[in-house]
Structures are given as C-alpha cells and as structure tokens.
Coordinates of C-alpha atoms in Angstrom, one line a residue:
Q1 CA -4.3 -38.9 29.4
V2 CA -4.3 -35.1 28.8
P3 CA -8.0 -33.9 28.3
L4 CA -8.6 -32.5 24.8
S5 CA -9.9 -29.2 26.2
T6 CA -6.4 -28.6 27.8
P7 CA -3.7 -27.0 25.6
L8 CA -0.8 -29.2 24.9
P9 CA 2.7 -28.3 25.8
H10 CA 4.9 -27.5 22.7
H11 CA 7.2 -30.4 23.2
Y12 CA 4.2 -32.7 23.4
Q13 CA 2.7 -31.4 20.2
Q14 CA 6.0 -32.5 18.5
Q15 CA 5.8 -35.9 20.1
Q16 CA 2.2 -36.5 19.1
E17 CA 2.7 -35.6 15.4
Q18 CA 2.5 -39.0 13.5
P19 CA 1.8 -40.0 9.8
A20 CA -1.9 -40.5 8.9
S21 CA -1.5 -44.3 8.6
T22 CA -0.4 -44.7 12.1
G23 CA -3.6 -42.8 13.2
N24 CA -5.7 -45.2 11.3
A25 CA -4.1 -48.3 12.8
D26 CA -4.7 -46.9 16.3
I27 CA -8.3 -46.3 15.5
S28 CA -9.0 -49.9 14.3
S29 CA -7.2 -51.4 17.5
T30 CA -9.0 -49.5 20.2
G31 CA -12.2 -49.9 21.8
P32 CA -15.4 -47.7 21.3
S33 CA -14.4 -44.9 23.6
N34 CA -11.0 -44.5 22.1
A35 CA -12.5 -44.7 18.6
T36 CA -14.8 -41.9 19.4
N37 CA -12.1 -39.9 20.9
A38 CA -10.1 -40.3 17.6
M39 CA -13.0 -39.2 15.5
F40 CA -13.5 -36.2 17.7
R41 CA -9.9 -35.3 17.3
V42 CA -10.2 -35.5 13.4
Q43 CA -13.4 -33.3 13.5
M44 CA -11.6 -30.8 15.7
W45 CA -8.8 -30.3 13.2
S46 CA -11.3 -30.0 10.2
N47 CA -11.9 -26.2 9.7
N48 CA -12.1 -23.8 6.8
F49 CA -8.8 -22.0 7.6
D50 CA -6.1 -24.5 7.0
S51 CA -2.9 -22.5 7.2
G52 CA -0.5 -25.4 6.8
V53 CA 0.9 -24.3 10.2
H54 CA 0.9 -27.2 12.6
S55 CA -0.5 -26.4 16.1
M56 CA -2.4 -28.2 18.7
N57 CA -3.5 -25.2 20.5
H58 CA -6.9 -25.2 19.0
S59 CA -8.9 -24.3 22.0
S60 CA -7.1 -21.2 22.8
Q61 CA -7.5 -20.3 19.1
Q62 CA -11.3 -20.8 19.5
I63 CA -11.5 -18.6 22.5
K64 CA -9.9 -15.8 20.7
F65 CA -12.8 -15.8 18.1
E66 CA -15.7 -16.5 20.6
N67 CA -16.9 -12.9 20.3
I68 CA -16.9 -13.1 16.5
P69 CA -20.1 -14.5 14.9
S70 CA -19.6 -17.2 12.4
D71 CA -22.4 -15.9 10.2
L72 CA -21.3 -12.5 9.1
G73 CA -23.4 -10.2 7.0
R74 CA -26.1 -7.5 7.0
G75 CA -29.5 -7.9 8.4
S76 CA -29.8 -9.5 11.9
Q77 CA -26.0 -9.9 12.0
D78 CA -25.2 -6.3 11.1
G79 CA -24.5 -5.2 14.7
E80 CA -22.4 -8.2 15.6
T81 CA -20.4 -8.0 12.4
R82 CA -19.7 -4.3 13.0
N83 CA -18.7 -4.9 16.7
A84 CA -16.4 -7.8 15.6
V85 CA -14.2 -5.7 13.3
P86 CA -12.0 -4.1 16.0
E87 CA -11.2 -7.5 17.5
L88 CA -10.4 -8.9 14.1
I89 CA -8.0 -6.1 13.4
H90 CA -6.4 -6.8 16.7
L91 CA -5.9 -10.5 15.9
L92 CA -4.1 -9.7 12.7
S93 CA -1.1 -9.0 14.9
D94 CA -1.6 -12.1 17.1
A95 CA 1.5 -14.4 17.6
D96 CA -0.3 -17.5 16.5
E97 CA -0.3 -17.7 12.6
V98 CA -3.4 -19.8 12.4
V99 CA -5.4 -17.1 14.4
V100 CA -3.7 -14.5 12.0
Q101 CA -4.8 -16.3 8.9
R102 CA -8.4 -16.9 10.2
A103 CA -8.7 -13.2 11.1
A104 CA -7.4 -12.2 7.7
T105 CA -9.8 -14.5 5.8
T106 CA -12.6 -13.2 8.0
I107 CA -11.7 -9.6 7.1
Q108 CA -11.5 -10.6 3.4
T109 CA -15.0 -11.8 3.7
I110 CA -16.2 -8.5 5.2
A111 CA -14.4 -6.5 2.8
K112 CA -16.1 -8.4 -0.1
I113 CA -19.5 -7.7 1.6
D114 CA -18.6 -4.0 1.7
S115 CA -17.6 -4.0 -2.0
E116 CA -21.0 -5.4 -3.0
E117 CA -23.0 -2.7 -1.2
P118 CA -23.8 0.8 -2.7
L119 CA -21.4 3.6 -1.8
Y120 CA -23.8 5.4 0.4
A121 CA -24.0 2.3 2.6
E122 CA -21.6 2.6 5.6
P123 CA -18.9 -0.1 5.3
Y124 CA -18.1 -2.5 8.1
L125 CA -14.4 -1.8 7.8
R126 CA -12.8 1.5 8.5
A127 CA -10.4 1.3 5.7
V128 CA -7.6 3.4 7.2
E129 CA -7.3 1.2 10.3
V130 CA -7.5 -2.2 8.5
I131 CA -5.2 -1.1 5.6
T132 CA -2.4 -0.3 8.0
A133 CA -2.7 -3.7 9.7
L134 CA -2.9 -5.5 6.3
K135 CA 0.0 -3.6 5.0
D136 CA 2.1 -4.9 8.0
L137 CA 1.1 -8.5 7.2
L138 CA 2.4 -8.2 3.6
R139 CA 5.8 -7.3 4.9
T140 CA 6.0 -9.5 8.2
K141 CA 4.3 -12.6 6.7
S142 CA 5.6 -12.5 3.2
N143 CA 6.7 -16.1 3.3
K144 CA 3.3 -17.4 4.5
P145 CA 1.2 -17.9 1.5
A146 CA -2.0 -18.8 3.5
I147 CA -1.9 -15.4 5.3
I148 CA -0.8 -13.4 2.2
K149 CA -3.7 -14.6 0.1
P150 CA -6.6 -13.3 2.3
T151 CA -4.6 -10.2 3.0
L152 CA -4.2 -9.4 -0.8
G153 CA -7.8 -10.4 -1.3
A154 CA -9.0 -8.0 1.4
L155 CA -7.0 -5.2 0.0
F156 CA -8.4 -5.8 -3.3
H157 CA -12.0 -5.8 -2.1
I158 CA -11.2 -2.6 -0.1
S159 CA -10.0 -1.0 -3.4
E160 CA -13.4 -1.8 -5.2
R161 CA -15.0 0.9 -3.2
R162 CA -14.3 4.5 -4.0
D163 CA -13.8 5.4 -0.4
G164 CA -11.6 2.4 0.1
L165 CA -9.5 3.2 -2.8
E166 CA -9.0 6.7 -1.6
S167 CA -7.8 5.4 1.8
I168 CA -5.4 2.9 0.1
L169 CA -4.0 5.8 -2.0
K170 CA -3.7 8.1 1.0
I171 CA -1.7 5.4 3.1
N172 CA 0.4 4.6 0.2
D173 CA 1.3 8.3 -0.2
Q174 CA 1.9 8.6 3.6
T175 CA 4.3 5.7 3.4
K176 CA 6.2 7.0 0.4
G177 CA 4.8 4.2 -1.9
S178 CA 5.7 1.4 0.4
L179 CA 2.4 -0.2 0.1
L180 CA 2.7 -0.3 -3.7
I181 CA 6.2 -1.7 -3.4
D182 CA 5.1 -4.6 -1.2
I183 CA 2.4 -5.4 -3.6
I184 CA 4.9 -5.5 -6.4
Q185 CA 7.1 -7.8 -4.4
H186 CA 4.2 -10.3 -3.9
I187 CA 3.5 -10.1 -7.7
K188 CA 7.2 -11.1 -8.1
F189 CA 7.5 -13.9 -5.5
T190 CA 3.9 -15.0 -4.7
G191 CA 2.2 -17.7 -6.7
G192 CA -1.3 -19.2 -6.8
S193 CA -4.5 -17.4 -6.4
A194 CA -2.8 -14.7 -4.2
L195 CA -1.1 -13.4 -7.4
R196 CA -4.5 -12.5 -8.9
Y197 CA -5.4 -10.4 -6.1
A198 CA -1.9 -8.6 -6.1
I199 CA -2.2 -8.0 -9.8
L200 CA -5.7 -6.7 -9.6
T201 CA -5.0 -4.4 -6.7
F202 CA -1.7 -3.2 -8.4
H203 CA -3.7 -2.2 -11.4
T204 CA -6.4 -0.5 -9.4
I205 CA -3.7 1.7 -7.8
I206 CA -1.6 2.7 -10.9
A207 CA -4.8 3.3 -12.9
V208 CA -5.6 6.3 -10.9
K209 CA -4.1 9.3 -12.7
S210 CA -2.5 11.6 -10.1
A211 CA -1.1 15.1 -10.9
D212 CA 2.6 14.1 -10.5
G213 CA 2.2 10.4 -11.7
H214 CA 4.1 9.3 -8.4
N215 CA 2.6 5.8 -8.3
I216 CA 3.6 5.0 -11.9
E217 CA 7.2 6.1 -11.2
V218 CA 7.3 4.1 -8.0
A219 CA 6.1 1.0 -10.0
R220 CA 8.6 1.5 -12.7
A221 CA 11.4 2.1 -10.2
N222 CA 10.6 -1.2 -8.4
G223 CA 10.6 -3.6 -11.4
A224 CA 6.9 -3.9 -12.0
L225 CA 7.4 -4.1 -15.7
Q226 CA 9.8 -7.0 -15.4
A227 CA 7.6 -8.8 -12.9
L228 CA 4.4 -8.5 -15.1
T229 CA 6.0 -9.2 -18.5
Q230 CA 7.0 -12.8 -17.4
F231 CA 3.3 -13.6 -17.1
L232 CA 2.3 -12.6 -20.7
D233 CA 3.2 -16.1 -22.1
R234 CA 2.4 -18.1 -18.8
E235 CA -0.9 -16.9 -17.5
S236 CA -3.9 -19.0 -18.7
N237 CA -6.8 -16.9 -17.2
E238 CA -7.5 -14.6 -20.1
K239 CA -9.4 -12.0 -18.0
L240 CA -6.5 -11.7 -15.6
L241 CA -4.1 -11.6 -18.5
S242 CA -6.0 -8.6 -19.9
V243 CA -5.4 -6.8 -16.7
I244 CA -1.7 -7.7 -17.0
V245 CA -1.6 -6.3 -20.5
E246 CA -3.3 -3.2 -19.3
C247 CA -0.8 -2.6 -16.6
V248 CA 2.0 -3.0 -19.0
R249 CA 0.4 -0.4 -21.2
L250 CA 0.2 2.0 -18.3
L251 CA 3.9 1.4 -17.4
C252 CA 5.1 1.8 -21.0
D253 CA 2.9 4.9 -21.9
K254 CA 5.1 7.9 -22.3
S255 CA 8.2 6.3 -21.0
Q256 CA 11.0 5.7 -23.6
T257 CA 13.0 3.8 -20.9
Q258 CA 10.1 1.3 -20.2
R259 CA 9.4 0.9 -23.9
A260 CA 13.0 -0.2 -24.6
L261 CA 13.0 -2.5 -21.5
F262 CA 9.8 -4.2 -22.8
L263 CA 11.6 -4.6 -26.1
Q264 CA 14.5 -6.2 -24.3
L265 CA 12.2 -8.6 -22.4
N266 CA 10.9 -9.7 -25.9
G267 CA 7.6 -8.2 -25.1
P268 CA 6.2 -7.7 -28.6
S269 CA 6.6 -11.4 -29.5
K270 CA 4.8 -12.3 -26.3
L271 CA 1.9 -9.9 -27.3
L272 CA 1.7 -11.5 -30.8
H273 CA 1.7 -15.0 -29.1
I274 CA -1.5 -13.8 -27.2
L275 CA -3.1 -12.7 -30.4
R276 CA -2.1 -15.9 -32.1
V277 CA -3.7 -18.3 -29.5
L278 CA -6.2 -16.5 -27.3
R279 CA -9.7 -15.6 -28.1
Y280 CA -11.1 -13.3 -25.3
E281 CA -12.2 -10.0 -27.0
G282 CA -11.3 -7.7 -24.1
L283 CA -7.7 -9.3 -24.0
L284 CA -7.3 -9.1 -27.8
W285 CA -8.4 -5.5 -27.7
R286 CA -6.1 -4.5 -24.9
T287 CA -3.2 -6.4 -26.6
T288 CA -3.5 -4.5 -29.8
Q289 CA -3.8 -1.2 -27.8
L290 CA -0.4 -2.0 -26.2
L291 CA 1.0 -3.1 -29.6
K292 CA 0.0 0.2 -31.0
I293 CA 2.5 2.0 -28.7
F294 CA 5.3 -0.2 -30.0
S295 CA 4.2 -0.2 -33.7
N296 CA 4.4 3.6 -33.5
A297 CA 7.7 3.8 -31.4
D298 CA 9.6 0.9 -33.2
P299 CA 7.5 -0.5 -36.1
Q300 CA 10.5 -2.4 -37.4
A301 CA 10.5 -4.6 -34.2
I302 CA 6.8 -5.5 -34.7
V303 CA 7.4 -6.5 -38.3
K304 CA 10.4 -8.6 -37.5
S305 CA 8.3 -10.4 -34.8
G306 CA 5.9 -11.4 -37.4
G307 CA 3.3 -8.7 -36.9
Y308 CA 1.9 -8.9 -40.3
D309 CA 1.2 -12.6 -40.2
V310 CA -0.7 -12.3 -36.9
L311 CA -2.4 -9.0 -37.1
H312 CA -4.3 -9.6 -40.3
K313 CA -6.2 -12.5 -38.8
Q314 CA -7.7 -10.0 -36.1
L315 CA -9.4 -8.2 -39.0
E316 CA -11.8 -11.2 -39.2
H317 CA -13.1 -10.5 -35.8
A318 CA -16.6 -9.4 -35.2
S319 CA -15.5 -6.7 -32.8
Q320 CA -15.4 -3.2 -34.3
R321 CA -13.1 -1.8 -31.7
L322 CA -10.7 -4.6 -32.2
I323 CA -10.7 -4.1 -36.0
I324 CA -10.0 -0.5 -35.5
S325 CA -7.3 -1.1 -33.0
T326 CA -5.7 -3.6 -35.2
L327 CA -5.8 -1.3 -38.2
E328 CA -4.1 1.5 -36.1
C329 CA -1.3 -1.0 -35.5
I330 CA -0.8 -2.0 -39.1
R331 CA -1.0 1.6 -40.2
N332 CA 2.0 2.4 -38.0
M333 CA 3.7 -0.6 -39.3
S334 CA 2.9 0.0 -43.0
D335 CA 5.7 2.6 -43.4
V336 CA 8.3 -0.1 -43.0
P337 CA 9.1 -1.5 -46.4
T338 CA 7.9 -5.2 -46.7
K339 CA 10.3 -5.9 -49.6
D340 CA 9.9 -9.7 -50.5
M341 CA 7.4 -10.3 -47.5
D342 CA 4.2 -12.0 -48.7
V343 CA 1.5 -9.7 -47.2
S344 CA -1.2 -10.8 -49.8
P345 CA -3.6 -12.1 -47.1
L346 CA -3.5 -8.6 -45.6
L347 CA -3.9 -6.8 -48.8
N348 CA -6.9 -9.1 -49.6
K349 CA -8.6 -8.3 -46.3
L350 CA -8.1 -4.7 -46.7
L351 CA -9.8 -4.7 -50.0
Q352 CA -12.8 -6.4 -48.4
L353 CA -12.8 -3.8 -45.6
L354 CA -13.0 -1.0 -48.2
G355 CA -16.8 -2.0 -48.4
A356 CA -17.2 -1.3 -44.7
M357 CA -19.8 1.3 -43.5
D358 CA -17.6 2.8 -40.9
P359 CA -15.5 5.7 -42.4
I360 CA -12.8 5.3 -40.0
V361 CA -12.2 1.7 -41.2
I362 CA -12.1 2.9 -44.7
L363 CA -9.7 5.7 -43.8
Y364 CA -7.2 3.4 -42.2
C365 CA -7.6 0.8 -45.0
T366 CA -6.9 3.3 -47.7
G367 CA -3.8 4.7 -45.8
I368 CA -2.4 1.3 -45.4
L369 CA -2.8 0.2 -48.9
S370 CA -1.1 3.4 -50.1
N371 CA 1.9 2.7 -47.9
L372 CA 2.2 -0.9 -48.7
L373 CA 2.1 -0.2 -52.5
A374 CA 4.9 2.4 -52.4
N375 CA 7.9 1.0 -54.2
N376 CA 6.6 -2.7 -54.0
Q377 CA 6.0 -4.4 -57.3
M378 CA 4.8 -7.5 -55.8
N379 CA 2.0 -5.8 -53.8
K380 CA 1.0 -3.6 -56.9
E381 CA 0.7 -6.6 -59.1
F382 CA -1.4 -8.4 -56.5
L383 CA -3.8 -5.6 -55.8
F384 CA -4.2 -4.9 -59.6
S385 CA -5.0 -8.6 -60.3
R386 CA -7.7 -8.4 -57.5
G387 CA -9.5 -5.5 -59.0
A388 CA -8.3 -2.8 -56.8
I389 CA -8.8 0.1 -59.3
P390 CA -12.8 -0.4 -59.6
T391 CA -12.8 -1.0 -55.9
L392 CA -11.0 2.3 -55.2
Y393 CA -13.3 4.2 -57.4
R394 CA -16.3 2.8 -55.5
V395 CA -14.8 4.0 -52.4
L396 CA -14.0 7.5 -54.0
I397 CA -17.6 7.9 -55.4
S398 CA -19.3 6.7 -52.3
S399 CA -17.1 9.1 -50.0
Y400 CA -19.6 11.9 -51.1
S401 CA -22.3 10.0 -49.0
I402 CA -20.2 10.1 -45.9
P403 CA -21.6 12.6 -43.3
A404 CA -19.4 15.7 -43.5
S405 CA -21.3 18.4 -41.5
T406 CA -18.5 19.3 -39.1
P407 CA -14.8 20.3 -40.0
N408 CA -13.6 17.1 -38.6
Q409 CA -15.9 14.9 -40.8
Q410 CA -15.1 17.1 -43.8
Q411 CA -11.3 16.5 -43.1
R412 CA -11.9 12.7 -42.8
V413 CA -13.8 12.6 -46.1
E414 CA -10.9 14.6 -47.8
D415 CA -8.2 12.2 -46.2
I416 CA -10.2 9.1 -47.5
Q417 CA -10.1 10.6 -51.0
E418 CA -6.5 11.6 -50.9
R419 CA -5.4 8.2 -49.6
A420 CA -7.5 6.4 -52.2
L421 CA -6.1 8.6 -55.0
A422 CA -2.6 7.9 -53.8
T423 CA -3.2 4.2 -54.0
L424 CA -4.4 4.6 -57.5
R425 CA -1.4 6.7 -58.3
H426 CA 0.8 3.8 -57.1
L427 CA -1.0 1.3 -59.2
C428 CA -0.1 3.4 -62.4
V429 CA 3.6 2.6 -62.2
G430 CA 6.3 0.2 -61.1
H431 CA 4.9 -3.2 -62.3
T432 CA 4.4 -5.3 -65.3
H433 CA 0.7 -4.3 -65.6
Q434 CA 1.2 -0.7 -65.4
V435 CA 0.1 0.1 -69.0
E436 CA -3.3 -1.7 -68.4
A437 CA -3.5 0.2 -65.1
Q438 CA -2.7 3.7 -66.8
K439 CA -5.6 2.9 -69.2
A440 CA -8.1 1.6 -66.4
V441 CA -7.5 4.5 -64.2
L442 CA -9.3 6.8 -66.6
Q443 CA -11.5 4.4 -68.4
Q444 CA -13.1 2.7 -65.4
Q445 CA -16.9 3.8 -65.2
Y446 CA -17.2 7.3 -63.8
A447 CA -13.3 7.5 -63.2
A448 CA -12.9 10.4 -65.8
D449 CA -15.9 12.3 -64.3
F450 CA -14.8 12.0 -60.8
L451 CA -11.1 13.1 -61.6
L452 CA -12.4 16.3 -63.5
R453 CA -14.6 17.0 -60.6
K454 CA -11.8 17.0 -58.2
L455 CA -9.9 19.4 -60.4
T456 CA -12.7 21.9 -59.9
E457 CA -12.6 21.6 -55.9
M458 CA -9.0 23.2 -55.7
R459 CA -8.1 21.3 -52.6
P460 CA -4.1 21.2 -52.6
S461 CA -3.5 17.6 -51.6
I462 CA -6.4 16.4 -53.7
L463 CA -5.2 18.3 -56.6
K464 CA -1.6 16.9 -56.4
Q465 CA -2.7 13.3 -56.3
T466 CA -5.3 13.9 -59.2
L467 CA -2.7 15.5 -61.5
Q468 CA -0.3 12.8 -60.9
I469 CA -2.9 10.1 -62.0
L470 CA -3.8 12.3 -65.0
N471 CA -0.1 12.7 -65.8
K472 CA 0.2 8.8 -66.2
A473 CA -3.1 8.3 -67.8
A474 CA -2.1 10.9 -70.5
L475 CA 0.8 8.5 -71.6
Q476 CA -1.8 6.2 -73.3
D477 CA -3.2 7.3 -76.6
A478 CA -6.3 5.2 -75.7
N479 CA -7.2 7.7 -73.1
L480 CA -6.9 10.9 -75.3
L481 CA -10.5 10.5 -76.5
L482 CA -11.7 10.7 -72.9
F483 CA -9.6 13.9 -72.3
R484 CA -11.1 15.4 -75.3
E485 CA -14.8 14.6 -74.5
I486 CA -15.3 14.5 -70.9
R487 CA -17.1 17.7 -69.7
L488 CA -18.5 18.8 -66.4
R489 CA -21.4 21.2 -66.1
Q490 CA -20.7 23.7 -63.4
A491 CA -23.7 25.8 -63.9
A492 CA -26.8 25.8 -66.3
D493 CA -24.7 27.7 -69.1
C494 CA -21.3 26.8 -68.0
E495 CA -19.2 23.6 -68.8
T496 CA -15.5 22.9 -68.2
N497 CA -12.9 20.2 -69.5
F498 CA -9.7 18.7 -68.4
V499 CA -7.5 21.2 -70.4
E500 CA -9.3 24.2 -69.1
R501 CA -9.1 23.1 -65.5
I502 CA -5.5 22.1 -65.6
A503 CA -4.5 25.5 -67.3
L504 CA -6.5 27.3 -64.4
I505 CA -4.6 25.3 -61.9
L506 CA -1.3 26.3 -63.6
K507 CA -2.2 30.0 -63.6
V508 CA -3.4 30.1 -60.0
A509 CA -0.3 28.2 -58.8
C510 CA 2.1 30.6 -60.9
D511 CA 0.3 33.6 -59.2
Q512 CA 1.3 32.2 -55.8
L513 CA 5.1 32.4 -56.5
P514 CA 7.4 33.7 -55.2
S515 CA 5.6 34.9 -52.0
T516 CA 3.9 31.4 -51.3
K517 CA 5.9 28.2 -51.8
M518 CA 3.7 25.7 -49.7
V519 CA -0.1 25.5 -49.5
E520 CA -1.4 23.1 -46.8
E521 CA 2.0 21.1 -47.0
V522 CA 1.8 20.9 -50.8
R523 CA 4.6 22.5 -52.7
V524 CA 3.3 25.2 -55.4
A525 CA 6.2 24.1 -57.6
D526 CA 4.8 20.6 -57.7
L527 CA 1.6 21.8 -58.9
I528 CA 3.1 23.8 -61.6
Q529 CA 5.4 21.0 -62.7
L530 CA 2.5 18.4 -62.9
S531 CA 0.2 20.8 -64.7
L532 CA 2.9 21.7 -67.3
S533 CA 3.9 18.1 -67.8
T534 CA 0.4 16.9 -68.1
L535 CA -0.6 19.6 -70.7
Q536 CA 2.6 18.8 -72.7
L537 CA 1.6 15.2 -73.0
L538 CA -2.0 16.2 -74.1
C539 CA -0.7 18.4 -76.8
R540 CA 0.3 15.4 -79.1
D541 CA -3.5 15.3 -79.8
S542 CA -4.5 18.1 -82.1
V543 CA -7.8 18.7 -80.6
L544 CA -6.3 19.0 -77.3
L545 CA -3.6 21.2 -78.5
N546 CA -6.2 23.5 -79.9
Q547 CA -7.9 23.7 -76.4
V548 CA -4.6 24.5 -74.9
C549 CA -3.9 27.3 -77.4
L550 CA -7.4 28.9 -76.7

C-alpha cells in the first residue's frame, strides 16, 4: 500500500477514482484500521477550495501553502499576511489548477480586507503586481469557472479602493483596453456568481469619465451592450440589475449608434418589463433615467411598447426622484399623438399631482397635460369632466406663492403659468363641452381677475395664451358682463379693465413692426391678430363698444 503522505503517480490517480457507492462498500467491509484510513482519506479531500479539478496530489499542494497563514487579517496576523502576498501572486501561475484556485481565493479575501480599510491604511496587495497576474488568469483560465470567480472577485474588491481603481485603469490603458475586453468576454460567457463580479468591475471602470472616453469606446466596440441587454429580463437580483441598467445608460449616452442597437435588441420593452414587475426603488429610478434617453430620441418607440400603460403607475411611488424621472419620460413622450389610446389613468394622476408642493412636479404635469390635450377630443372631454378648469386656476393662483427670488425660479413660475394657460386654452375648443368650458374659463372664481392681471404684466408668451383664452371666452354672451365690470386697481387712483389693456397691447405690438417681428419666440403679428379679434367680439356689447371707442 502506498503511504497517504506520498504523492500518487498520475496513472494511479486514474485507477483509484471510483464512485462514492463503491467507497462506502469498502468502508463497511474492512477492519478498524482500514475504516480509520478511509475516514482520513475523506477528511483529507474536504476543503474550502473545491475547484472541481480531480487531483490526488494533495500533500504537495499543502506544502506550497505552508508559509501562508490560514487566518489572514490585520492585528497579530498583519506581518504574516503581508509576507504571504508575494508567494500567493507567484502561486497564481502554478501548473496545478487547484493551487491556482486556492491562491486566487486567498487573494480575493485579502483584497476584500483591503477594500474595507480606510484609504490611508496601506493595503496588503500592491495592486499593479497582482492585477497583472489576475489579468493573465482571465485569459488563460477562461474555461475554469472555479478560478475565474475569485479572480473577478479580487479585481472587483481592488477596484473598490481609489488607489486600486487607479492601478486597474493604468494597466488597462497600458494594454490598450485588453483588461476591459477580457472582463466583457466573461460577462458574455461566464455564469453564476462570477458574473456579478464581472458586471460590477465593468461598471466601475466605465463609470470613470476620462478625457477621451476611451474605455466607453472599447466597451462599445467589443459588444458590451449586447452582452448586458440580454440580462435585463433574466437577472433576478434587483440590485445587480440596477447596475446593469446603469451600464447600459452609460453605453447609450451620447451615442446614436448604441441607441439604435438597443432599440434593435428590444431594449425599451425590457425596461418597461422591469418597471412593470419589480419594486426596488434604485432600480426603478435608474430604469426611468435610461428610458428618458429613448423617450427623447425616439418617443414613438416607447409609446408603441406600452409606455403610457406602465409609466403612470410609477407616479404612485413614494420616491420623489422616481416621480420626477417618470414625469420627464412622459413629458418627452407626450408630443406623440395618442389618438384613440386611453390615457385616462395618466390624466387622472396628473390632475392629482397638480396639488403637489414641488414646483418641478407641477411644471412637468402642466406641460404634459397641455401636450396630451392638443387635438385630442377624448382627452379634453375626460379632463373637463374631472374638473380640470378649477384645478388649473388653483395652480395659477397658487403659483404666486412659489419662491421666485432668482432668475431661474422666476422663469420656472412663468413656465408653469404659460403651460397651465395653454391647457385651459385647449379645453376651450374641440370637444362637445366647449361652450361650457368657454363660460367656465372666465366665470370660475378669481378667473377673470387673474386673466386681467396677466394682461398687465406684458410677458409675451403669457400674453399670447391669455389673449387666446379671452378670445374664446368672448364668444359667449354670458361672459360679456364680466368683461364690462371686472377692474384691476394698479395704484391708489388708477384702475384698468379688459378693453383698456387689450387696446394697449395692440398699440405696443403695432409699434414694434416692422423692425421687430418676434419677441421672446412670440410673433408680434399673433399678438396683433388676437387683440383685434377679441376687441371685435367684445364690440357687439354696446358698453364695451363705447370703451373701445374712448
């Protein structure tokens, strides 16, 4: 019998390999010494570094690790751990794959210890030396999952330290991106938990913004987008999926070619599937951020993929950033005519959100409503039946309470007012309740006072929307009394009315021609035409006619 401490010849290893059932039969039929011998043999093969590689040369493997402590870490083991690193790096190139796997796993453990220490603490691993060895393993052992997993894990933990990431980027640059290419190959072909490390390390590398964008270009050229997109509707780990989504966003950002490829890969439908079935807030937010790119570049594709049906449900979420990101997507899509599509659940939710405290939410909601109402009778009738006119006036009146101390804040308030007025204008025409709407738009409490006030502020875009509303309101005889009687006090001894303000706008606009045709993207001719048309309609009332003639 060959002693257990002596390495077995290779041909003998093959002869001794037998099924587990045979081994159990042998143990039950031998004496005490043989049973003890068999149990020792079982214990000898029990270790934490099962590579799946059959070898009986266990003693020689143990000898190679005799100078490496089993309990790595800081404190009393600090010196031993530090001294063991060079030998571990050397073992990464050992001919025995079991040794390589054990060395790689140990290095992963040390890299994790380093990543958990503050940056000022000196790491055990000298990143440049170990990264080169790990990089070689990615290529030479690509078909050995048990080796690739700790190799990718070690690279990921090294990248978690700033100095480690700098070393990874340096080596990647020196090798013309080959490290990144190797990682992409493992995203394509490596499964299991090793895939997680590959994706996380890939994200860490491409998330670093370089002056020339070289890493992103390398990733694009080597099929990273195709590799990652396949996991969008397969991966069940929501946190890892959020990293995948972010990687796709980085690849598609500012690249028309990548965006077109993502559309070919049915990417938007995969993103909408994530929003439909998953719940992790970070994932949902990143998914809407990615969708925002495509809702801007190709809104029709998102609409066709069922974007409205899915996105409006995200507006129920408690996360403010998710709501805003979702509204940004919907805003981009809302230019696409919905025709006979039923978007009433979305319209209902937008009306509710008009009562939000955040002016950005109100801004997006008013803009979306205005777009969805344009040339859409069904949407107009739905909103009118849900009390949209009084709701919009509450928004307009409360907009004066929104902080407006900076130019940006002032512009935001004006944009809210302009879009809310545009929505009111849409409600005045093009549906079966338009006569009721034309009356309500002036007769609603505080409505006439508000509209007259807007005529005094002389802001071009606001003036145009206000004049368009007044032009429709003037069609109804029931509104003429308000046109006659409503007055606005501008000073202690100075009041103004609708006719006076409209006539003044007409005069100022005429004075602009012919030298000025546009004022802040508003055609001067439009202001003239609207003023004349509205005054003409008002002149059928004798009192208002006299005011015009004064």
